[in-house]
CSV table of C-alpha atoms and ligand atoms in Angstrom, one decimal:
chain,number,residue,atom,x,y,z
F,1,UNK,CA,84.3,113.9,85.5
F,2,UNK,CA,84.1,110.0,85.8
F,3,UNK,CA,86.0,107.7,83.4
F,4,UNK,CA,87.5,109.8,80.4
F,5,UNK,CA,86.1,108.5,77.1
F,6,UNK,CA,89.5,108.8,75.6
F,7,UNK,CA,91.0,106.5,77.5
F,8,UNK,CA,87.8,104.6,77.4
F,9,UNK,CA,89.1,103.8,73.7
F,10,UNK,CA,92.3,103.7,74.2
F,11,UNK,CA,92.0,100.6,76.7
F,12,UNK,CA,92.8,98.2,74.4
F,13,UNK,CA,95.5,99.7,72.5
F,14,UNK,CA,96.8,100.4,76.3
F,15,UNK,CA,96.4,96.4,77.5
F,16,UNK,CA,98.5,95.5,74.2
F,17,UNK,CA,101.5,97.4,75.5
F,18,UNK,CA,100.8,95.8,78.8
F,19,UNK,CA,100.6,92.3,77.3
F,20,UNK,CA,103.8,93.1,75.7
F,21,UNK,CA,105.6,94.4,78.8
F,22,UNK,CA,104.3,91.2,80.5
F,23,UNK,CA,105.8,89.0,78.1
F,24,UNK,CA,109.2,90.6,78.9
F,25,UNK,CA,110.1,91.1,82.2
F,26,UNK,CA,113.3,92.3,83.3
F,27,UNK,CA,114.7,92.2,87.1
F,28,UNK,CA,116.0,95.6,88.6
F,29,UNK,CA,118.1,98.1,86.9
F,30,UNK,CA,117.7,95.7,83.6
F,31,UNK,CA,114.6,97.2,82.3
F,32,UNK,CA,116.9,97.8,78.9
F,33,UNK,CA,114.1,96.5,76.9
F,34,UNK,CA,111.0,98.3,78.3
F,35,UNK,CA,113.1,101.4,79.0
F,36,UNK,CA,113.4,101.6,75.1
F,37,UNK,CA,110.0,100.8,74.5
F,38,UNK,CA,109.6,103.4,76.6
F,39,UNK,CA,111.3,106.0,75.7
F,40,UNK,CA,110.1,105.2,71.9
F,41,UNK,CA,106.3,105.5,72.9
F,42,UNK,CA,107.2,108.5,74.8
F,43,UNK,CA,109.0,110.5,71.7
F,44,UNK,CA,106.1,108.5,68.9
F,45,UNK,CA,103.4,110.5,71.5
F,46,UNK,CA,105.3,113.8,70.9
F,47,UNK,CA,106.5,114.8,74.3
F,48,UNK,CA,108.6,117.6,74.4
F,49,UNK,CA,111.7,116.1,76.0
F,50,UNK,CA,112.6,112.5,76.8
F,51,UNK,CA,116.0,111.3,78.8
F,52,UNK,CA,117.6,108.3,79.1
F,53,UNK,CA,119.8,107.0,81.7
F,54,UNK,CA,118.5,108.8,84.5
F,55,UNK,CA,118.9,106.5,87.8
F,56,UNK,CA,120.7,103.8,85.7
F,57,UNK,CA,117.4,102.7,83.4
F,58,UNK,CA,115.1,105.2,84.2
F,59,UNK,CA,113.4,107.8,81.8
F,60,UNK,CA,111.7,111.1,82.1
F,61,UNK,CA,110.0,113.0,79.7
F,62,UNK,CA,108.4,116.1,79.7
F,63,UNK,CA,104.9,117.4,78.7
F,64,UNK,CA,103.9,121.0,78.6
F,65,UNK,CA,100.7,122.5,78.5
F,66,UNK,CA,99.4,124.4,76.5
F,67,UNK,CA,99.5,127.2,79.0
F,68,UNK,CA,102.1,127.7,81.5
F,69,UNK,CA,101.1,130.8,83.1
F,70,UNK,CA,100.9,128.5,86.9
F,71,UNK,CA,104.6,127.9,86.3
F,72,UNK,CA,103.7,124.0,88.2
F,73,UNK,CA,105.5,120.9,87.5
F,74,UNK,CA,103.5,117.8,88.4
F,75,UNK,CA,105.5,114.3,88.9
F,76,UNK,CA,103.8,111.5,87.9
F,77,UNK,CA,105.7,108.0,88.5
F,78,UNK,CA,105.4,104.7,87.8
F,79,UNK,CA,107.8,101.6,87.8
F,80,UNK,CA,109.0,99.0,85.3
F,81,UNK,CA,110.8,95.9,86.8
F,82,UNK,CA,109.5,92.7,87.4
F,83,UNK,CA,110.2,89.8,89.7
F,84,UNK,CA,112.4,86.7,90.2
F,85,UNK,CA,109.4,84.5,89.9
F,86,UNK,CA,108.5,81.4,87.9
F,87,UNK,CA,105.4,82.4,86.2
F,88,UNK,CA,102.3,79.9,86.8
F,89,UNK,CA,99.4,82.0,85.1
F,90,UNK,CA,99.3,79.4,81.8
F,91,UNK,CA,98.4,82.9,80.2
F,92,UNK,CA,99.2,83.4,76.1
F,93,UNK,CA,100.8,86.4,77.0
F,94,UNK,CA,103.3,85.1,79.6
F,95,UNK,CA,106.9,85.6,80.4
F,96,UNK,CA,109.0,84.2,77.8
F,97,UNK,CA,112.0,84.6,80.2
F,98,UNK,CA,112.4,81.9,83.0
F,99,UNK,CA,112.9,82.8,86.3
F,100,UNK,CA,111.2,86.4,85.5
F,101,UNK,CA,107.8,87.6,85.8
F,102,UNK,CA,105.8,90.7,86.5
F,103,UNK,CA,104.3,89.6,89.3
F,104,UNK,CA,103.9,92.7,91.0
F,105,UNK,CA,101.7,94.2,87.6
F,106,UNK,CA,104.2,97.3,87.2
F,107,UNK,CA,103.9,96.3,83.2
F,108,UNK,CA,100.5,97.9,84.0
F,109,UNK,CA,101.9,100.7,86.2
F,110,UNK,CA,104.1,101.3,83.1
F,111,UNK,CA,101.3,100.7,80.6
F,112,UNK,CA,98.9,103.2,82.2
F,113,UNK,CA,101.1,106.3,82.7
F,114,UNK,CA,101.9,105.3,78.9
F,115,UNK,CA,98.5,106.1,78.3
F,116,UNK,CA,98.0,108.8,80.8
F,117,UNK,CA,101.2,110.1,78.7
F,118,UNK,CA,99.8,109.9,75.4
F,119,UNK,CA,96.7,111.3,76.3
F,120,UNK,CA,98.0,114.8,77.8
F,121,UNK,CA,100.4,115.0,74.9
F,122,UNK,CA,97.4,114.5,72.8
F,123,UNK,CA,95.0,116.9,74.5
F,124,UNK,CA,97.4,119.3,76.6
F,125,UNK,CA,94.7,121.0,78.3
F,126,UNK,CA,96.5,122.3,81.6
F,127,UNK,CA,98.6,125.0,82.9
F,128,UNK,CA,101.8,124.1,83.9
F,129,UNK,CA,104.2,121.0,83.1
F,130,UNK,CA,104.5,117.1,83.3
F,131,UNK,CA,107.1,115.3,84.3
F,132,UNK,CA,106.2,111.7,83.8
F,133,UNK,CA,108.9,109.2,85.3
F,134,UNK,CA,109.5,105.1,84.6
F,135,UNK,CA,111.7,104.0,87.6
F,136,UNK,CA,113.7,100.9,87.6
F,137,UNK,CA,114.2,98.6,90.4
F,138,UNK,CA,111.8,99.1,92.7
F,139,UNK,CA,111.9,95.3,94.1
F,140,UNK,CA,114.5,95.8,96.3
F,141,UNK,CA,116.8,98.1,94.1
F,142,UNK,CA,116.3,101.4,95.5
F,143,UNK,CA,116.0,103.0,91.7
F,144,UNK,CA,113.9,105.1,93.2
F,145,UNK,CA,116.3,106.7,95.5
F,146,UNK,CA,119.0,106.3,92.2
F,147,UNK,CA,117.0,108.7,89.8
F,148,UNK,CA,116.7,110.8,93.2
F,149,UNK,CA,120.5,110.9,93.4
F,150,UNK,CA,120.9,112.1,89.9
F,151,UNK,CA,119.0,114.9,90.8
F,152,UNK,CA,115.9,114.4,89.0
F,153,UNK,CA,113.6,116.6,91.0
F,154,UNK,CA,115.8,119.7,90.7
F,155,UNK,CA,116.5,119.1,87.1
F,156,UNK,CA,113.3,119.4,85.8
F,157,UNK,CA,111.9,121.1,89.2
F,158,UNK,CA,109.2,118.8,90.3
F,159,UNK,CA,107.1,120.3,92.9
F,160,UNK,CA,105.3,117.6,94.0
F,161,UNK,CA,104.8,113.8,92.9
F,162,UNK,CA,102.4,111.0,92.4
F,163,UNK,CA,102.4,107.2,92.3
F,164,UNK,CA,100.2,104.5,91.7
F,165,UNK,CA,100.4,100.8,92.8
F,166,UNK,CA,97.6,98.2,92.1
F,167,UNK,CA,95.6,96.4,94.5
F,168,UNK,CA,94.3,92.9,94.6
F,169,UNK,CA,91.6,92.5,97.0
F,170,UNK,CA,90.1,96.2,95.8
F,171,UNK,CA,87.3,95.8,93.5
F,172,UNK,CA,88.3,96.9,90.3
F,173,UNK,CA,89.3,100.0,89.3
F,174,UNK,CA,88.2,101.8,92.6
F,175,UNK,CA,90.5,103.4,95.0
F,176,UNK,CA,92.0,103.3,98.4
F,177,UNK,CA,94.7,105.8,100.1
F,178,UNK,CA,95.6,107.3,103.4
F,179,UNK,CA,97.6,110.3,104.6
F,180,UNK,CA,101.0,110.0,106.9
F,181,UNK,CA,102.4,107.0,107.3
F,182,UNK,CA,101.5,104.2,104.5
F,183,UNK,CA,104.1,101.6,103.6
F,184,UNK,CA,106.3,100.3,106.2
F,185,UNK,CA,110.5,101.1,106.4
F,186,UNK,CA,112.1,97.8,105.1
F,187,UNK,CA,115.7,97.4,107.3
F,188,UNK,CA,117.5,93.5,107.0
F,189,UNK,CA,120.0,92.3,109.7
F,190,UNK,CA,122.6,89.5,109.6
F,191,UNK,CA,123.7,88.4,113.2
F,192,UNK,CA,126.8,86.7,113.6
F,193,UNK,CA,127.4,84.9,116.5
F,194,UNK,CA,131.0,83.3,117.4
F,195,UNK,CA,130.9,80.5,120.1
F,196,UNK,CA,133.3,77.9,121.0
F,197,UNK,CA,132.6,74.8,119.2
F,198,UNK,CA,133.4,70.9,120.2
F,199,UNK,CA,132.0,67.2,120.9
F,200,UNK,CA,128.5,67.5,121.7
F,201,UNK,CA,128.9,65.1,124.4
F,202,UNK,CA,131.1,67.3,126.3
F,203,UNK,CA,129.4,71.0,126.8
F,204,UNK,CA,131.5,72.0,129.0
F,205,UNK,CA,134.1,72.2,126.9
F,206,UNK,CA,132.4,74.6,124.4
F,207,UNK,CA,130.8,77.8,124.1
F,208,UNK,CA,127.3,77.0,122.8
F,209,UNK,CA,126.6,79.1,119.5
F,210,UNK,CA,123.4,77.8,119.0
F,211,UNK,CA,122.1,78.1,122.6
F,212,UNK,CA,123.3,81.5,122.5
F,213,UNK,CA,121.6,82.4,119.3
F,214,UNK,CA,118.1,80.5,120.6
F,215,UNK,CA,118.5,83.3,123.7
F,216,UNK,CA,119.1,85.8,120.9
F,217,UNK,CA,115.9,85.3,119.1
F,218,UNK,CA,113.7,85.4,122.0
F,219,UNK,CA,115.7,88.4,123.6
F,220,UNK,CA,114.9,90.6,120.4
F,221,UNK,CA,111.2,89.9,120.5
F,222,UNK,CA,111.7,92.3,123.8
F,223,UNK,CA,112.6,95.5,121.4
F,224,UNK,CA,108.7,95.1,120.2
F,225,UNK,CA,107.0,94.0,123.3
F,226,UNK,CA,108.9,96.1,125.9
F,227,UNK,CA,110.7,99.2,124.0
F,228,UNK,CA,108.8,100.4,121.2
F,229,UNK,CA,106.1,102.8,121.8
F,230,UNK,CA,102.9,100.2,122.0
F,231,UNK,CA,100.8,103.3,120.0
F,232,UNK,CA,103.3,102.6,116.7
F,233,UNK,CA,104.2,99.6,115.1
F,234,UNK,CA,106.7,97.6,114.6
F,235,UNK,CA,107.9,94.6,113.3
F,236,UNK,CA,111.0,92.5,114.4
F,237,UNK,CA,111.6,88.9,112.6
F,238,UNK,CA,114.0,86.8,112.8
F,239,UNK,CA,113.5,84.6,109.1
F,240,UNK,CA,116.8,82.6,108.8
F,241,UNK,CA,119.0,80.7,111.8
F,242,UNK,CA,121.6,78.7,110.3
F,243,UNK,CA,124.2,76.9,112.5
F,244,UNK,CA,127.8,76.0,111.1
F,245,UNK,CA,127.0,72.3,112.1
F,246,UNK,CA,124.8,69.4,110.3
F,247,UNK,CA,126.0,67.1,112.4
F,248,UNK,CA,124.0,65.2,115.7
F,249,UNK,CA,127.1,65.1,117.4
F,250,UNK,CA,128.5,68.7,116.7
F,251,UNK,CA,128.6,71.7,119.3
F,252,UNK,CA,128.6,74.0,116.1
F,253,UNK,CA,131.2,76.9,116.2
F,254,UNK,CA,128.7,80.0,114.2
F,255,UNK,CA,125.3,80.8,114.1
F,256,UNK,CA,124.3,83.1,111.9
F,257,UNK,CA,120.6,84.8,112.1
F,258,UNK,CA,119.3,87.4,109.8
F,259,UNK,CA,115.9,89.4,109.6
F,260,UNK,CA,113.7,91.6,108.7
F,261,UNK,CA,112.7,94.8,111.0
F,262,UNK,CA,109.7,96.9,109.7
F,263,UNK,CA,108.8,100.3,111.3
F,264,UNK,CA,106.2,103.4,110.1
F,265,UNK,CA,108.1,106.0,111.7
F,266,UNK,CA,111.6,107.5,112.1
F,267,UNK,CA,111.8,107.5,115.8
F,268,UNK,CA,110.9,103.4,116.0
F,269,UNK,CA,113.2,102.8,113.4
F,270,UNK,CA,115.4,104.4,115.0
F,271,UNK,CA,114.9,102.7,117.9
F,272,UNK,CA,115.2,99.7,116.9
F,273,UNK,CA,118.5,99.7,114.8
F,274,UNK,CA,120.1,100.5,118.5
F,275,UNK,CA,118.2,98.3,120.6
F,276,UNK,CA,118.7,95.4,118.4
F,277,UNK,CA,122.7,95.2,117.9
F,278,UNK,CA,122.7,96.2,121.5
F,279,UNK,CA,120.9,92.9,122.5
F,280,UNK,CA,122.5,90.9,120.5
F,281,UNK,CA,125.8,91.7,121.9
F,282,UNK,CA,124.9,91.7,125.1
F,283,UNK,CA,123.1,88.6,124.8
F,284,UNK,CA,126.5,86.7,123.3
F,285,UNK,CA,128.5,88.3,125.9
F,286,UNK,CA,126.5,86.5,128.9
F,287,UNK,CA,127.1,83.7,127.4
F,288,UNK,CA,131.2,84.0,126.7
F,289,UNK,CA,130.5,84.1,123.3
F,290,UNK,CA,130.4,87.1,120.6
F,291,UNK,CA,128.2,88.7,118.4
F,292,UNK,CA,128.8,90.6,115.0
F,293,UNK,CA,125.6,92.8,113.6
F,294,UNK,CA,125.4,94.2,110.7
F,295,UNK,CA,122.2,96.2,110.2
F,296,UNK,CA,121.0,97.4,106.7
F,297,UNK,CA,118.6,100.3,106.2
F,298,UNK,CA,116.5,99.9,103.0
F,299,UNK,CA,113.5,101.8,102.3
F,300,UNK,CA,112.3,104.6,104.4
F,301,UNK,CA,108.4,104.8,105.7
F,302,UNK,CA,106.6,106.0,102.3
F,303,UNK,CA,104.3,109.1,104.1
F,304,UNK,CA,102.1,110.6,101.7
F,305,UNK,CA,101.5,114.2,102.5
F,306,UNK,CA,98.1,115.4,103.8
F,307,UNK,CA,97.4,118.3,101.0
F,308,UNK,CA,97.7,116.4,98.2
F,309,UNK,CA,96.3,113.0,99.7
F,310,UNK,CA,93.3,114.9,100.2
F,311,UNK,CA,93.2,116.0,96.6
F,312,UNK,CA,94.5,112.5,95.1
F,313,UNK,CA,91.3,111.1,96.7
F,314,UNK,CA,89.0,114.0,95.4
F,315,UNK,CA,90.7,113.0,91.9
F,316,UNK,CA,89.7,109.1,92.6
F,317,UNK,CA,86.1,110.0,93.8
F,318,UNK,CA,85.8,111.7,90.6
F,319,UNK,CA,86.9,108.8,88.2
F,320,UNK,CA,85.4,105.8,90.2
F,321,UNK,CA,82.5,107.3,92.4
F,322,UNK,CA,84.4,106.7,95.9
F,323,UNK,CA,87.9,106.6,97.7
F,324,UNK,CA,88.4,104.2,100.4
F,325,UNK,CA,90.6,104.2,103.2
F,326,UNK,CA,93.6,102.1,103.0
F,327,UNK,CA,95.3,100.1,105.7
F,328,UNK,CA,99.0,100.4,106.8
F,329,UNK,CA,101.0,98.1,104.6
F,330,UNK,CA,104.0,97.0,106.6
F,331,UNK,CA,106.1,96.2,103.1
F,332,UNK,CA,108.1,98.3,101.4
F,333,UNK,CA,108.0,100.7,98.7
F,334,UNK,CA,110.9,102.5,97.0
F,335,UNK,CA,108.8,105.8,95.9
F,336,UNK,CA,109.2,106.4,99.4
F,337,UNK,CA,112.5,108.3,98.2
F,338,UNK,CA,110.7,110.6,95.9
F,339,UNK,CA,107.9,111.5,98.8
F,340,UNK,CA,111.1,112.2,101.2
F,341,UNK,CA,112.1,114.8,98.3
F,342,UNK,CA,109.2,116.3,97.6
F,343,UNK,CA,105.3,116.7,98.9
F,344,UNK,CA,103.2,114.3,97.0
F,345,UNK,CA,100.5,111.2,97.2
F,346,UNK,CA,101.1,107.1,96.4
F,347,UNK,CA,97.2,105.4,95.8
F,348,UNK,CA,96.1,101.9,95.1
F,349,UNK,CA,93.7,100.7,92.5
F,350,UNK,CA,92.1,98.0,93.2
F,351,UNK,CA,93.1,95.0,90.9
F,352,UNK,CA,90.0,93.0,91.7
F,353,UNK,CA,89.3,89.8,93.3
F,354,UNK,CA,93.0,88.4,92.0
F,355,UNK,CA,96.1,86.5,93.0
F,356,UNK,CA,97.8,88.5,95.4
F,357,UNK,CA,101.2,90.4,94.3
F,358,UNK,CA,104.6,88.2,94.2
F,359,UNK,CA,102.3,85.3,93.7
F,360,UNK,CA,103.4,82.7,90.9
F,361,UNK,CA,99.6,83.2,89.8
F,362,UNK,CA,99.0,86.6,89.9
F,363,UNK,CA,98.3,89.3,86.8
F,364,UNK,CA,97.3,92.6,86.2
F,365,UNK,CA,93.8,93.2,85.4
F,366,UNK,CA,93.6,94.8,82.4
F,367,UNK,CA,90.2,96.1,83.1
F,368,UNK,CA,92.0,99.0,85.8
F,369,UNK,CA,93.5,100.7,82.9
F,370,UNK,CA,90.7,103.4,82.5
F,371,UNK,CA,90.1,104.5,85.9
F,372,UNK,CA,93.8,104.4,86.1
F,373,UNK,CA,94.6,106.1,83.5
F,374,UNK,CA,91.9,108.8,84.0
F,375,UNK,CA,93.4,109.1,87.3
F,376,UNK,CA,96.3,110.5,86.0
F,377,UNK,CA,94.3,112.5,83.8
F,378,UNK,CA,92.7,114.5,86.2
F,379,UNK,CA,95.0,114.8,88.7
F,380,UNK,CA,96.8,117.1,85.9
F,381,UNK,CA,94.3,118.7,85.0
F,382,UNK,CA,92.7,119.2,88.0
F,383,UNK,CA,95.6,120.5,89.9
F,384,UNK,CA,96.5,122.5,86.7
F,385,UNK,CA,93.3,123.9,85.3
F,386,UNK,CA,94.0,125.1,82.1
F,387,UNK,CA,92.2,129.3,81.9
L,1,ZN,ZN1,106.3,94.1,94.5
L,2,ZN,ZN1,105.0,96.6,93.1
């Protein structure tokens, strides 16, 4: 089964909503706006249940086959926010709210599990139940984890989940996943460190916070190089070192550093969020001065399970002829709270040869929406086969 004609049709109906979503993008938990949209759409296409308020701004609504004899329920996710970004596209269709933009093309994410949605409440033809679900805040929000917390997944007793990102760089509405590991766990640190400041002309006087701090930084680049298992990877970088001095004549008093660590497995992340304050204190102490760390876990690694990867790309080889392997991604993705919860696969489509993601000048390409929505199709209807 290649592209469905259905949705074939439906493309342009399904790149209007997307144009619209585009034109209004809202930052983290306030998707108010497209959550309404939304939830409209979602009750218009005659789904059997559709809630509000579920992880802050989130919605879920339910489709049943017309057979439920399997007694499955599918989770299909997609998510809504956009980004702080000044938009640069000099598109018709572009944000009309400064300082926002989807940038990241989840008003296509949303667009297409629209149309996925309207379709299988159309057609119906599977065994079993749908649980499609529009997260908030996945930039950095954790709404992911938030609609987790509110016990989504026993609510309406998902058994397993899906997501879908797009991919700039893959051509066009083909695929690319891998099993285990995928997208990286995102943990920030803020490194205080306390010295002794004073007249630069007289060190002796002082405790050196930024000579300290200078030790710091190359110290940490030890957990990577020396510590962590060379076989798994691991990144430790220190992005911001700002002293409490402007001066030319200052021995500054502070330092403070802060980071970003980025691991694909439990056991390095773990290792890491010890090694690091442990350095760092250490480190200050040689030097008579001291050291505050404050380390924050974000997202966890996103693993996609090997059953349904397997299937996921079966299900892409269908719609678009082939399924390529993906390579590790070392940023961050939220849905890796919903694969923690339950078994379940996260693919990319490929957005074509386009700006990348985050990028002032990137869009989605509207021209994904039928082997992405066909996607989601099948991997209904193929998971639940109707008798
Ligand atoms: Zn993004
Ligand atoms: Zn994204």
């Amino acid at each position: 089964m290649p592209i469905k004609n259905r949705l074939s049709e439906m493309q342009p109906e399904i790149a209007e909503w997307r144009r619209d979503f585009h034109m209004h993008p809202e930052i983290l938990f306030e998707t108010h706006r497209t959550s309404k949209v939304v939830a409209d759409k979602l009750r218009d296409f005659g789904c059997d249940e559709v809630t509000e308020g579920i992880g802050r701004t989130g919605v879920v609504a339910v489709i049943r086959g017309k057979a439920n004899g399997s007694g499955k329920v599918i989770g299909l996710r997609a998510d809504m926010d956009a980004l702080p970004i000044h938009e640069q596209t000099g598109l018709d269709y572009a944000s009309k709210t400064d300082g926002a933009m989807h940038a990241c093309g989840h008003d296509g994410h949303t667009a297409m599990l629209l149309g996925a949605a309207k379709y299988l409440a159309e057609t119906r033809n599977f065994d079993g139940t749908v649980v499609v679900i529009f997260q908030p805040a996945e930039e950095g929000g954790g709404g992911g984890r938030e609609m987790c917390e509110d016990g989504m997944m026993e609510r309406w007793g998902i058994q397993e989940v899906y997501g879908m990102h797009n991919w700039p760089g893959v051509p066009t509405g083909q695929f690319a996943i891998r099993p285990g590991p995928f997208f990286a766990a995102t943990d920030q640190f803020v490194i205080e460190i306390e010295g002794k400041g004073g007249h630069a002309a007289k060190p002796q006087e002082t405790v050196d916070s930024t000579v300290v701090a200078s030790h710091t930084v190359l110290a940490l680049q030890t957990i990577v190089s020396r510590n962590s298992d060379p076989t798994k990877e691991a990144v430790v970088s220190v992005t911001s070192f700002e002293t409490s001095s402007k001066a030319f004549n200052v021995i500054p008093q502070r330092v403070e550093l802060k980071g970003t660590v980025r691991t694909l497995s439990a056991d390095t992340r773990a290792l890491v969020e010890e090694r690091l304050p442990a350095i760092a204190e250490k480190c200050a102490e040689m030097f008579g001065a001291k050291a505050k760390v404050n380390y924050m876990r974000g997202y966890p690694v996103m693993v996609n399970s090997e059953e349904q990867t397997e299937f996921a790309a079966e299900v892409a080889r269908s719609v678009s002829g082939d399924c390529a392997d993906a390579p590790l991604v070392m940023g961050g993705e939220d849905f890796a709270f919903m694969l923690e919860e339950r078994p379940g696969a996260y693919i990319l489509v490929g957005n074509g040869d386009t700006a990348a993601v985050h990028h002032p000048e990137y869009n989605f390409n509207d021209e994904a929406i039928p082997a992405g929505c066909s996607w989601w199709a099948e991997i209904v209807e193929k998971r639940m086969p109707a008798a």
